[in-house]
Coordinates of C-alpha atoms in Angstrom, one line a residue:
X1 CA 0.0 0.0 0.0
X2 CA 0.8 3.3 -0.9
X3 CA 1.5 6.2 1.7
X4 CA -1.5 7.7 0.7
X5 CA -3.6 5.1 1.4
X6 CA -7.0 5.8 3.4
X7 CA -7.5 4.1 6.7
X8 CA -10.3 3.4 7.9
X9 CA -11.8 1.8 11.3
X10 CA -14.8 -0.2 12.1
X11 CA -16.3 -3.6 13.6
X12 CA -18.4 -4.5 10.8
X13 CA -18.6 -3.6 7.4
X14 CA -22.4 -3.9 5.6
X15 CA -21.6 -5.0 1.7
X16 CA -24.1 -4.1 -1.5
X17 CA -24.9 -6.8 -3.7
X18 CA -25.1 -5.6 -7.8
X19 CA -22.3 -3.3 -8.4
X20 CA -20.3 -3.6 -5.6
X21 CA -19.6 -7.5 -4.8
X22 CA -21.2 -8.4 -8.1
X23 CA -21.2 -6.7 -12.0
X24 CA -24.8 -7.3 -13.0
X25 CA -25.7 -4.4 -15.1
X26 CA -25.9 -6.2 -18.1
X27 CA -28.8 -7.9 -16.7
X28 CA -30.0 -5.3 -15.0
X29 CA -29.7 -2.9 -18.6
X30 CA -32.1 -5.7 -20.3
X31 CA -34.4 -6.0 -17.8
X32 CA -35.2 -2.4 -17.1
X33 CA -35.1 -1.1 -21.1
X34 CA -37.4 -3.7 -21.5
X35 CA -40.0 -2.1 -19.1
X36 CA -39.0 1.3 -20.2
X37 CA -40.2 0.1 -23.4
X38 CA -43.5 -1.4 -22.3
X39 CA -43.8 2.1 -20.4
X40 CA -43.3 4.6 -22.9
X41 CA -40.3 5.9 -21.0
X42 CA -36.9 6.9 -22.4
X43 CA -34.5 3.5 -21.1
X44 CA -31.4 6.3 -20.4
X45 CA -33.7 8.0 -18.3
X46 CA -34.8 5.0 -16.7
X47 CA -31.2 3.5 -16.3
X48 CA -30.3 6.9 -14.3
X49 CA -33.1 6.0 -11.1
X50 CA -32.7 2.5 -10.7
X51 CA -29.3 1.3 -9.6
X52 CA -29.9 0.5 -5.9
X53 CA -33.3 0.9 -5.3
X54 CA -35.9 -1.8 -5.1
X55 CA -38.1 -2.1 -8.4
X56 CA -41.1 0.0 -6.7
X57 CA -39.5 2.3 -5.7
X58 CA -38.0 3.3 -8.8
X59 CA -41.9 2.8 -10.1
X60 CA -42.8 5.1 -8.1
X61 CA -40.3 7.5 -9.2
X62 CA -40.5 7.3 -12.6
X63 CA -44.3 7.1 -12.9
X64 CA -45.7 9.3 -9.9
X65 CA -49.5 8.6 -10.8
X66 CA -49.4 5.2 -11.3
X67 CA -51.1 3.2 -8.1
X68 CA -48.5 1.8 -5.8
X69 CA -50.3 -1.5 -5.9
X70 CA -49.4 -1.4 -10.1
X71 CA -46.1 -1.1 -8.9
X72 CA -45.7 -3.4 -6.2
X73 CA -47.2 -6.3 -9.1
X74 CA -44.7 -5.0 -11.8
X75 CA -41.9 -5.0 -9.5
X76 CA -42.6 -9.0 -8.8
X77 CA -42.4 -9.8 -12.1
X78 CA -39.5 -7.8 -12.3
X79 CA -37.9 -10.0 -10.0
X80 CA -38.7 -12.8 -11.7
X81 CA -37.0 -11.4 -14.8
X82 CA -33.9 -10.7 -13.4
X83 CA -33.3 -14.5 -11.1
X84 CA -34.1 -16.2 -14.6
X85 CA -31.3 -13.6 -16.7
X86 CA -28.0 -14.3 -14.9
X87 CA -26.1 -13.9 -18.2
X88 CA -23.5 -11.9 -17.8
X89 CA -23.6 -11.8 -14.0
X90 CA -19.8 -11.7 -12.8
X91 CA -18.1 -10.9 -10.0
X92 CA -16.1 -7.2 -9.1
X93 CA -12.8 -7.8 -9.2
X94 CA -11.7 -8.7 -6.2
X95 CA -15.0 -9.6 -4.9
X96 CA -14.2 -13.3 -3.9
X97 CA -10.8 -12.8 -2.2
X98 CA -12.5 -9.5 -0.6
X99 CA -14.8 -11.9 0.9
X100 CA -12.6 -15.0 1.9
X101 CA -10.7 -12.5 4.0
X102 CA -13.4 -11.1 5.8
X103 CA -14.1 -15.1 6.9
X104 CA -10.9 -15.8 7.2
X105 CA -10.4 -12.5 9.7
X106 CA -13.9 -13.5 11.3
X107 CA -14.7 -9.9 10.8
X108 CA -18.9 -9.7 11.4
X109 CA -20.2 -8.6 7.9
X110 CA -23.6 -8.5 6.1
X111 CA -25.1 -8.3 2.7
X112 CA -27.7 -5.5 2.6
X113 CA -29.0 -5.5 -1.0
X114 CA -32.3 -4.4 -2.5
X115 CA -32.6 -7.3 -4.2
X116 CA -35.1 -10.4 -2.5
X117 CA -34.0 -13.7 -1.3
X118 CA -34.4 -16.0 -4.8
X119 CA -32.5 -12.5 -6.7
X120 CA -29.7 -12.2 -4.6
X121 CA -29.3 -16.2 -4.1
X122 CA -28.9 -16.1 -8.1
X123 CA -26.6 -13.4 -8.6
X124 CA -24.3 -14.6 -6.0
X125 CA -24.1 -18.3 -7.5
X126 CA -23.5 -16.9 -10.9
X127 CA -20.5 -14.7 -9.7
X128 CA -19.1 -17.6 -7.7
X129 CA -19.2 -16.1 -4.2
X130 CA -20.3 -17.3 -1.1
X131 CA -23.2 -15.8 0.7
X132 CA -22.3 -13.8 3.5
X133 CA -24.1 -15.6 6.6
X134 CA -26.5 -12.6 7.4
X135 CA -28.3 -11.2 4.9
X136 CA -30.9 -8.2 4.5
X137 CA -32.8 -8.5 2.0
X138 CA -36.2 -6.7 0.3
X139 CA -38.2 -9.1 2.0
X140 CA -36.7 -8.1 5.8
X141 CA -37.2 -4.4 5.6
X142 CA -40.7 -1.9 4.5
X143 CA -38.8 0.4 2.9
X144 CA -36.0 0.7 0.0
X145 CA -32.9 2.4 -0.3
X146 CA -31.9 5.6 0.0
X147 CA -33.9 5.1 3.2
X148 CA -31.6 3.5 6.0
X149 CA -33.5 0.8 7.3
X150 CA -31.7 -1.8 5.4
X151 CA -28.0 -0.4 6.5
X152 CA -29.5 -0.6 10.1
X153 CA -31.0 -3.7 10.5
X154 CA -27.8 -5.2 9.4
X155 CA -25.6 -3.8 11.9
X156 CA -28.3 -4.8 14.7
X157 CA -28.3 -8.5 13.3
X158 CA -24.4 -8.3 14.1
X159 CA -24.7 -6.2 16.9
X160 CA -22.5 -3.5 16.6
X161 CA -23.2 0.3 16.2
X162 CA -24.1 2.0 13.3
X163 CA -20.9 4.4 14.1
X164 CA -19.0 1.5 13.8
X165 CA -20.1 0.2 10.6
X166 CA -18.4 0.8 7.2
X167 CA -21.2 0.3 4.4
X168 CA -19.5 -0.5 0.8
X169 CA -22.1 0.7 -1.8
X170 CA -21.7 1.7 -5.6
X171 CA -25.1 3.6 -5.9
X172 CA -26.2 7.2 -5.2
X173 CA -29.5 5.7 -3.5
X174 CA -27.1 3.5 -1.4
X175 CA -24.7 5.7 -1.2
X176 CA -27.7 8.0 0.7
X177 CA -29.0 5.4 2.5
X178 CA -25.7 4.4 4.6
X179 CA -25.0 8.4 5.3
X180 CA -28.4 8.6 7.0
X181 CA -27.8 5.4 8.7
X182 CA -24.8 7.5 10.6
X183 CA -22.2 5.3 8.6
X184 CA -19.2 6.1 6.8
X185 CA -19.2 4.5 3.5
X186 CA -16.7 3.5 0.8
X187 CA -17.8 3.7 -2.7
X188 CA -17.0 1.2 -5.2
X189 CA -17.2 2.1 -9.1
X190 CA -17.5 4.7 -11.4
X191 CA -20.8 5.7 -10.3
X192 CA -20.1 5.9 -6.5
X193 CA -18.0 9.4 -6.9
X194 CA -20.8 10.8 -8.2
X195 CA -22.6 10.9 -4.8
X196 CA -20.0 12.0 -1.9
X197 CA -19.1 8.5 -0.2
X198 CA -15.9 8.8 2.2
X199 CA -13.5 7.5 -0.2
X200 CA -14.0 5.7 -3.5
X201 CA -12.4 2.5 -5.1
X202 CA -12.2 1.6 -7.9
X203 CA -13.0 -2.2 -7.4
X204 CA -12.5 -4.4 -4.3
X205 CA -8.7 -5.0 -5.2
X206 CA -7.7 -1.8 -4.0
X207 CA -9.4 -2.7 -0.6
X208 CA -7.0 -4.5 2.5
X209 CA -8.5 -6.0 5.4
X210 CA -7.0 -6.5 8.9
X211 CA -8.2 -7.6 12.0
X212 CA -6.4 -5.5 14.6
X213 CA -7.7 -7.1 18.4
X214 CA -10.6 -6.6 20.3
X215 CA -12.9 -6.8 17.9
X216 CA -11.6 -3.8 15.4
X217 CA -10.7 -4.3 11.6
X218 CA -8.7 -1.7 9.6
X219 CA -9.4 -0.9 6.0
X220 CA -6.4 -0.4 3.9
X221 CA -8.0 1.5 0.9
X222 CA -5.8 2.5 -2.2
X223 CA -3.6 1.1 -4.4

């Protein structure tokens, strides 16, 4: 590591699914023009609202008039779309050794994606990486990114303070929802400067993980 490498503290570290651990834009790209399509909406527009939100959500957002119920049906058939499409579903680089160390450290970490259980499951199996044992998914909380529910839940399943979390997130909704859980977050991707996370990488290579006693990891984050 370089001498200006960022340090960063913690005693658990929440991780995003699509984007950050795992590249499934492709996917995601076909999916969402397809609905764009069926909607009468511009797909670029679309494509700019939905990375990390849950499906309704970014329903909602894009067509304010239409009942939430419309949106809740849309956005299960959504799902559906995207578990059947992994093609193309790969992991960050870095991704799988990012992970092994975090087992390896026994450092307590949690998948909060707005993906469901069956989405999530998929996307993780076609990358090749093991599922972190906790996991918050869009069935476990009411409401979708950028609100923090997600972020929070996970660090009470692990116990620790949301002050002493570290959220990894690629998306501007994500990105939000981990500052307003009280979190400091490290943003993975092209997209993540965009949207004021602590410091950004450019995949999970550049991030080091150490386990430094009494429960305390430091993050080595650079090249």
């Amino acid at each position: 590591m370089s001498a200006t490498t960022a340090v960063l503290t913690a005693r658990a570290l929440l991780l995003d699914m699509d984007g950050t651990l795992v590249n499934s834009d492709a996917a995601v790209e076909r999916v969402w023009r397809r609905w764009a399509e069926r909607n009468g909406l511009d797909g670029d527009e679309v494509m700019k609202v939905v990375h990390g939100r849950q499906g309704y959500a970014s329903m909602a957002l894009l067509l304010p008039q239409r009942p939430m119920e419309q949106n809740y049906a849309d956005n299960a058939r959504m799902l559906a779309e995207e578990t059947a499409d992994t093609e193309g579903v790969v992991e960050i680089p870095g991704a799988r050794e990012f992970l092994a160390s975090l087992v390896g450290s026994q450092v307590p970490h949690a998948l909060v994606t707005s993906a469901d259980v069956a989405l999530s499951t998929a996307r993780m199996a076609a990358a090749g990486l093991e599922m972190p044992a906790v996991r918050v998914t869009a069935e476990s909380v009411g409401a979708s990114k950028p609100d923090p529910e997600g972020f929070l839940k996970g660090a009470a399943e692990l116990g620790v303070d949301p002050a002493e979390c570290v959220v990894f997130e690629d998306s501007g909704a994500g990105i939000a929802a981990g500052r307003s859980a009280g979190m400091r977050v490290v943003g993975v991707g092209p997209r993540a400067g965009l949207h004021g996370p602590d410091v950004v990488v450019r995949d999970l290579t550049q991030v080091r993980v150490e386990a430094v006693g009494d429960g305390v990891v430091r993050l080595y984050i650079g090249e």
